[in-house]
Amino acid sequence: MTTTSSAAAQSAQAAQAARLSDSDIDARFADVMRASRRQRFWPIGLAIGTVLYLIYAWIAFDMTSLVQQSRMDRAAILALDSFAYKVHVTKDLRGDGAVSLSIEGARQGGFDEDPSWVQRRGDAVEVDLGDGYRVTLQDASLTLLAPGLEPIRARVGEDGAVSMTGPQPEWLKVNERRFEARPELFKRVRMTRTRIEVHRYFYGWENFWFDYSSPFYGMSLMQAWSYAGDAPQIEEGASNRALLLENIWRNQEWQHGEVFKALLETILMALLGTMVASLVGLPLAFAAASNFNRLTLVRIAIRRVFDFLRGIDNLIWSLIFIRAFGLGPLTGIMAIAFTDTGTLGKLYSEALENIDGRQVDGVKSTGASSLQRYRFGVIPQILPVFIAQSLYYLESNTRSATVIGALGAGGIGLKLVETLRTGQDWENTFYIILLTLAVVIAMDIFSGWLRRKLIKEG
Amino acid sequence: MSTTIDHLEKAFSDAERKRRLYTALFLGATVFVMAGGFTIAEDMNSGGFIDGLSQFLDYPSDIVVESFEEGWTWWPMLLEFAPALIETINMAAVGTILGGVFALVLAFCSTRGLGVWPPLVPICRRMMDGARAFPELILALFLIFILGASPVPAIIAVAFHTAGALGKLFSEVNENIDRGPLEGLTATGATWFQRMRFGVLPQVLPNYTSYLLLRFEINIRASAILGFVGAGGIGAELRKAIGWSQGAETAALFMLLFAAIVAIDQASSYLRRRVTGDAAFQTA
């Protein structure tokens, strides 16, 4: 009786509510509306707060002046240099006026004979820059031929001033001290009172396989391989192909050998650091789990040790270990092992506290010894967690290992900092970055694969 | 009958033997890698393990002794270095916020069934993978070269990595939502934004907040490290102190960094428990 009447009242109320205006709803459901409105406003408040914070940060970090100071030209050089190299044709105006060729200017050695795009005719040198651009160097003057333009002539006078005649397109900058033309990204001509330089850029990484000192210098890998097969023994006591591999490994410019040694160091740091951390963390985790250790004091002490190890960052640990162990992978291993013993120990102890007690009881009911209870009751339950977490950390530690390396522990991180610091061979930096990324991604894929495989089968 | 049992027993013991063999192989491989790896590491290292072990406590004890010699003037140092710590925390916070915004966009773009243009899904996923694989340090060093030594390269580097790492976690949260509310909203004729706002966000926000806080904590450590290679903040001060062998200053900076990390660790785990706890209460 009462249910029907209340249902009827409700439906009548609902019908009435349908005709209610907004203000009526506000009045009747004041509590609900207020809560709803509060809920609607706090995201807006949060957004405003975030924007205000970002404005504060913009001012605190002095972004405005930073934007002005940024060196985008460096970015352009860096980008260009990472996939291209240039050959310098240099005429020294101070000395005997000889024209020399070299790769990337400052490098030792160069060309035994002129490439086809450089022609010497008497005392004039003609450089073909491609796409119809040609430069002729003679005495202290140059002639630049550009498609669709009158010849541009520039010379250094007796007084040392640079002067020019001819059209002046926008890619040409000239004043008394220098003549600078860059019609395209891959072509550049510059002249000062002391020298004329013509740069022609080529795609690729020069001398990637063989450096100047190698008998295979200038060959591509395939060429060198077949050459090594056919040619008589180049060096006493070593087969040509062994010599070839040796030459690649000892390439002075790209330092393949050293780079791979550094990569190995980084992988060692990550692998051994994670292994030590998980093997030390597991027994400690048993001692820190309330269902395995009844001694509260010991338990709390071990938990604090975990917090301490975890709280002191990789960075600080590695700085301490560098003092003790010196430069090298050992420092990185210990730094990673210390931090992650804390992290993994905490995770394992939480997993241990959450295991299902019935499985242990079941094993116990068959009359199993305590060792057997652990073996068949506990280990199967935490093994998936153990494997999954260790592998997750292996992957992230590969990244940490490059960072610790850069702080001084060695490995690929340090190599990267070194090449960056010289700021010369950007293609080397780029190469190292690519290798590092490849290792990190490979580690990611490998640990994911192993995790799926082990956990599915286990 | 007995043949079946024999058969079963044989199959069981075969499986058991195979399992034992795998376990033994795995353990063998572990021991081999550990032994081999440590031998190689010992070779490559400039200092030995045994010698190092005895010197391990030298450096910490040196800086503690120097701090004690400093006496009462050690404490004001904590205050003196506080601005550097705040700068590092700001770097991490800005990086986390910017990275979080990108992560949000990427996560929504890489979840199927949310009404995003389907070809965008794999593209966004690959973008996240790429951003995640980039170690912060590499990007930071690069940007320091272009933008000069300042906190901004570190912020960009942190934000970039965060976008990838958080984006992946966010998209996993998105995958696991209950599609019911979405269908209900579609039935009422809600627009895409309304569906996301009322159908998706209430479900994912607690987990998002939890992951964001966790990332913030990680980013503080990362920012401190990036300071060490030229991005300012507490890392830069630490580098200076260590470089000039100022033990007392080094100890103060270690202390400050440790305290900050522990404090933020505690605060964020408290907040995370609250946020996800509330969510559990609401759905119950």
XYZ file of C-alpha atoms in Angstrom, chain A residues 254-407:
154
model
C 84.675 7.196 -35.912
C 86.316 5.137 -33.187
C 84.038 2.177 -33.759
C 86.022 0.035 -31.377
C 85.889 2.516 -28.541
C 82.259 3.375 -29.107
C 81.260 -0.269 -28.951
C 83.362 -0.806 -25.866
C 81.552 2.144 -24.307
C 78.196 0.674 -25.300
C 79.173 -2.617 -23.728
C 80.117 -0.773 -20.560
C 76.717 0.909 -20.430
C 74.863 -2.358 -20.998
C 77.012 -4.025 -18.336
C 76.128 -1.293 -15.853
C 72.417 -1.712 -16.462
C 72.437 -5.503 -16.565
C 74.641 -6.196 -13.562
C 73.217 -3.306 -11.550
C 69.693 -4.629 -11.981
C 70.759 -8.226 -11.301
C 72.569 -7.343 -8.109
C 69.676 -5.167 -6.985
C 67.077 -7.858 -7.524
C 69.162 -10.640 -6.015
C 69.996 -8.598 -2.915
C 66.526 -7.058 -2.766
C 64.652 -10.372 -2.685
C 65.996 -11.815 0.585
C 65.770 -8.386 2.200
C 62.169 -8.164 1.024
C 61.365 -11.386 2.910
C 62.801 -9.797 6.016
C 60.714 -6.667 5.430
C 57.385 -8.439 4.799
C 55.122 -8.652 7.844
C 53.901 -12.189 7.058
C 57.418 -13.614 6.934
C 59.159 -11.706 9.678
C 57.515 -11.338 13.045
C 60.233 -9.074 14.427
C 58.666 -5.658 13.982
C 61.843 -3.790 14.849
C 63.927 -5.574 12.213
C 61.156 -5.095 9.691
C 60.951 -1.373 10.264
C 64.730 -1.050 10.194
C 64.914 -2.780 6.817
C 62.109 -0.643 5.416
C 64.014 2.476 6.451
C 67.117 1.077 4.745
C 65.060 0.656 1.553
C 63.806 4.248 1.847
C 67.316 5.512 2.409
C 68.779 3.644 -0.575
C 65.925 4.794 -2.778
C 65.931 8.378 -1.537
C 69.598 8.966 -2.295
C 69.481 9.344 -5.994
C 71.512 7.484 -8.602
C 73.345 10.759 -9.076
C 74.588 10.985 -5.510
C 75.462 7.302 -5.299
C 77.468 7.497 -8.490
C 79.347 10.558 -7.214
C 80.234 8.691 -4.034
C 81.262 5.546 -5.905
C 83.410 7.421 -8.412
C 85.589 8.468 -5.476
C 85.919 4.870 -4.327
C 86.065 2.820 -7.521
C 87.267 5.359 -10.053
C 86.001 5.699 -13.575
C 84.339 2.688 -15.125
C 81.394 0.340 -15.201
C 81.892 -0.830 -11.615
C 80.873 2.599 -10.368
C 77.739 2.547 -12.484
C 76.875 -0.985 -11.423
C 77.129 -0.114 -7.751
C 75.170 3.123 -8.111
C 72.318 1.367 -9.910
C 72.450 -1.609 -7.554
C 72.222 0.581 -4.461
C 69.300 2.715 -5.632
C 67.348 -0.197 -7.034
C 67.885 -2.495 -4.079
C 65.723 0.045 -2.289
C 63.106 0.311 -5.016
C 62.895 -3.375 -5.882
C 63.093 -4.450 -2.244
C 60.092 -2.279 -1.467
C 58.128 -3.603 -4.427
C 58.954 -7.240 -3.625
C 58.074 -6.885 0.030
C 54.698 -5.421 -0.948
C 54.151 -8.333 -3.327
C 55.102 -10.786 -0.579
C 52.609 -9.250 1.816
C 49.881 -9.681 -0.767
C 50.423 -13.370 -1.528
C 47.620 -15.845 -1.114
C 48.106 -17.696 2.187
C 45.942 -20.638 1.118
C 48.530 -21.938 -1.286
C 51.104 -22.021 1.513
C 48.589 -23.730 3.808
C 47.817 -26.295 1.139
C 51.475 -27.158 0.751
C 51.848 -27.263 4.531
C 48.918 -29.696 4.875
C 50.801 -32.255 2.803
C 53.494 -32.284 5.480
C 55.996 -30.160 3.610
C 59.065 -28.856 5.374
C 59.453 -25.087 5.710
C 61.899 -25.020 2.814
C 59.385 -26.867 0.666
C 56.656 -24.495 1.764
C 58.695 -21.585 0.435
C 59.655 -23.435 -2.701
C 56.145 -24.553 -3.680
C 53.906 -22.154 -1.761
C 55.590 -18.753 -1.971
C 58.074 -18.649 -4.844
C 55.558 -19.534 -7.603
C 53.376 -16.648 -6.453
C 56.005 -13.937 -6.449
C 58.104 -15.131 -9.370
C 55.978 -13.282 -11.965
C 56.246 -10.045 -9.986
C 59.966 -10.599 -9.501
C 60.600 -11.168 -13.200
C 58.289 -8.430 -14.435
C 59.677 -5.745 -12.134
C 63.316 -6.730 -12.692
C 62.830 -6.518 -16.430
C 61.025 -3.182 -16.212
C 63.922 -1.826 -14.223
C 66.467 -3.338 -16.590
C 64.958 -1.266 -19.358
C 64.811 1.979 -17.411
C 68.297 1.379 -16.020
C 69.705 1.262 -19.525
C 68.651 4.864 -19.776
C 69.953 5.680 -16.285
C 73.282 4.070 -17.144
C 73.855 6.523 -20.006
C 73.121 9.365 -17.596
C 75.391 8.055 -14.834
C 78.017 7.539 -17.512
C 77.820 11.170 -18.525
C 78.376 12.248 -14.930
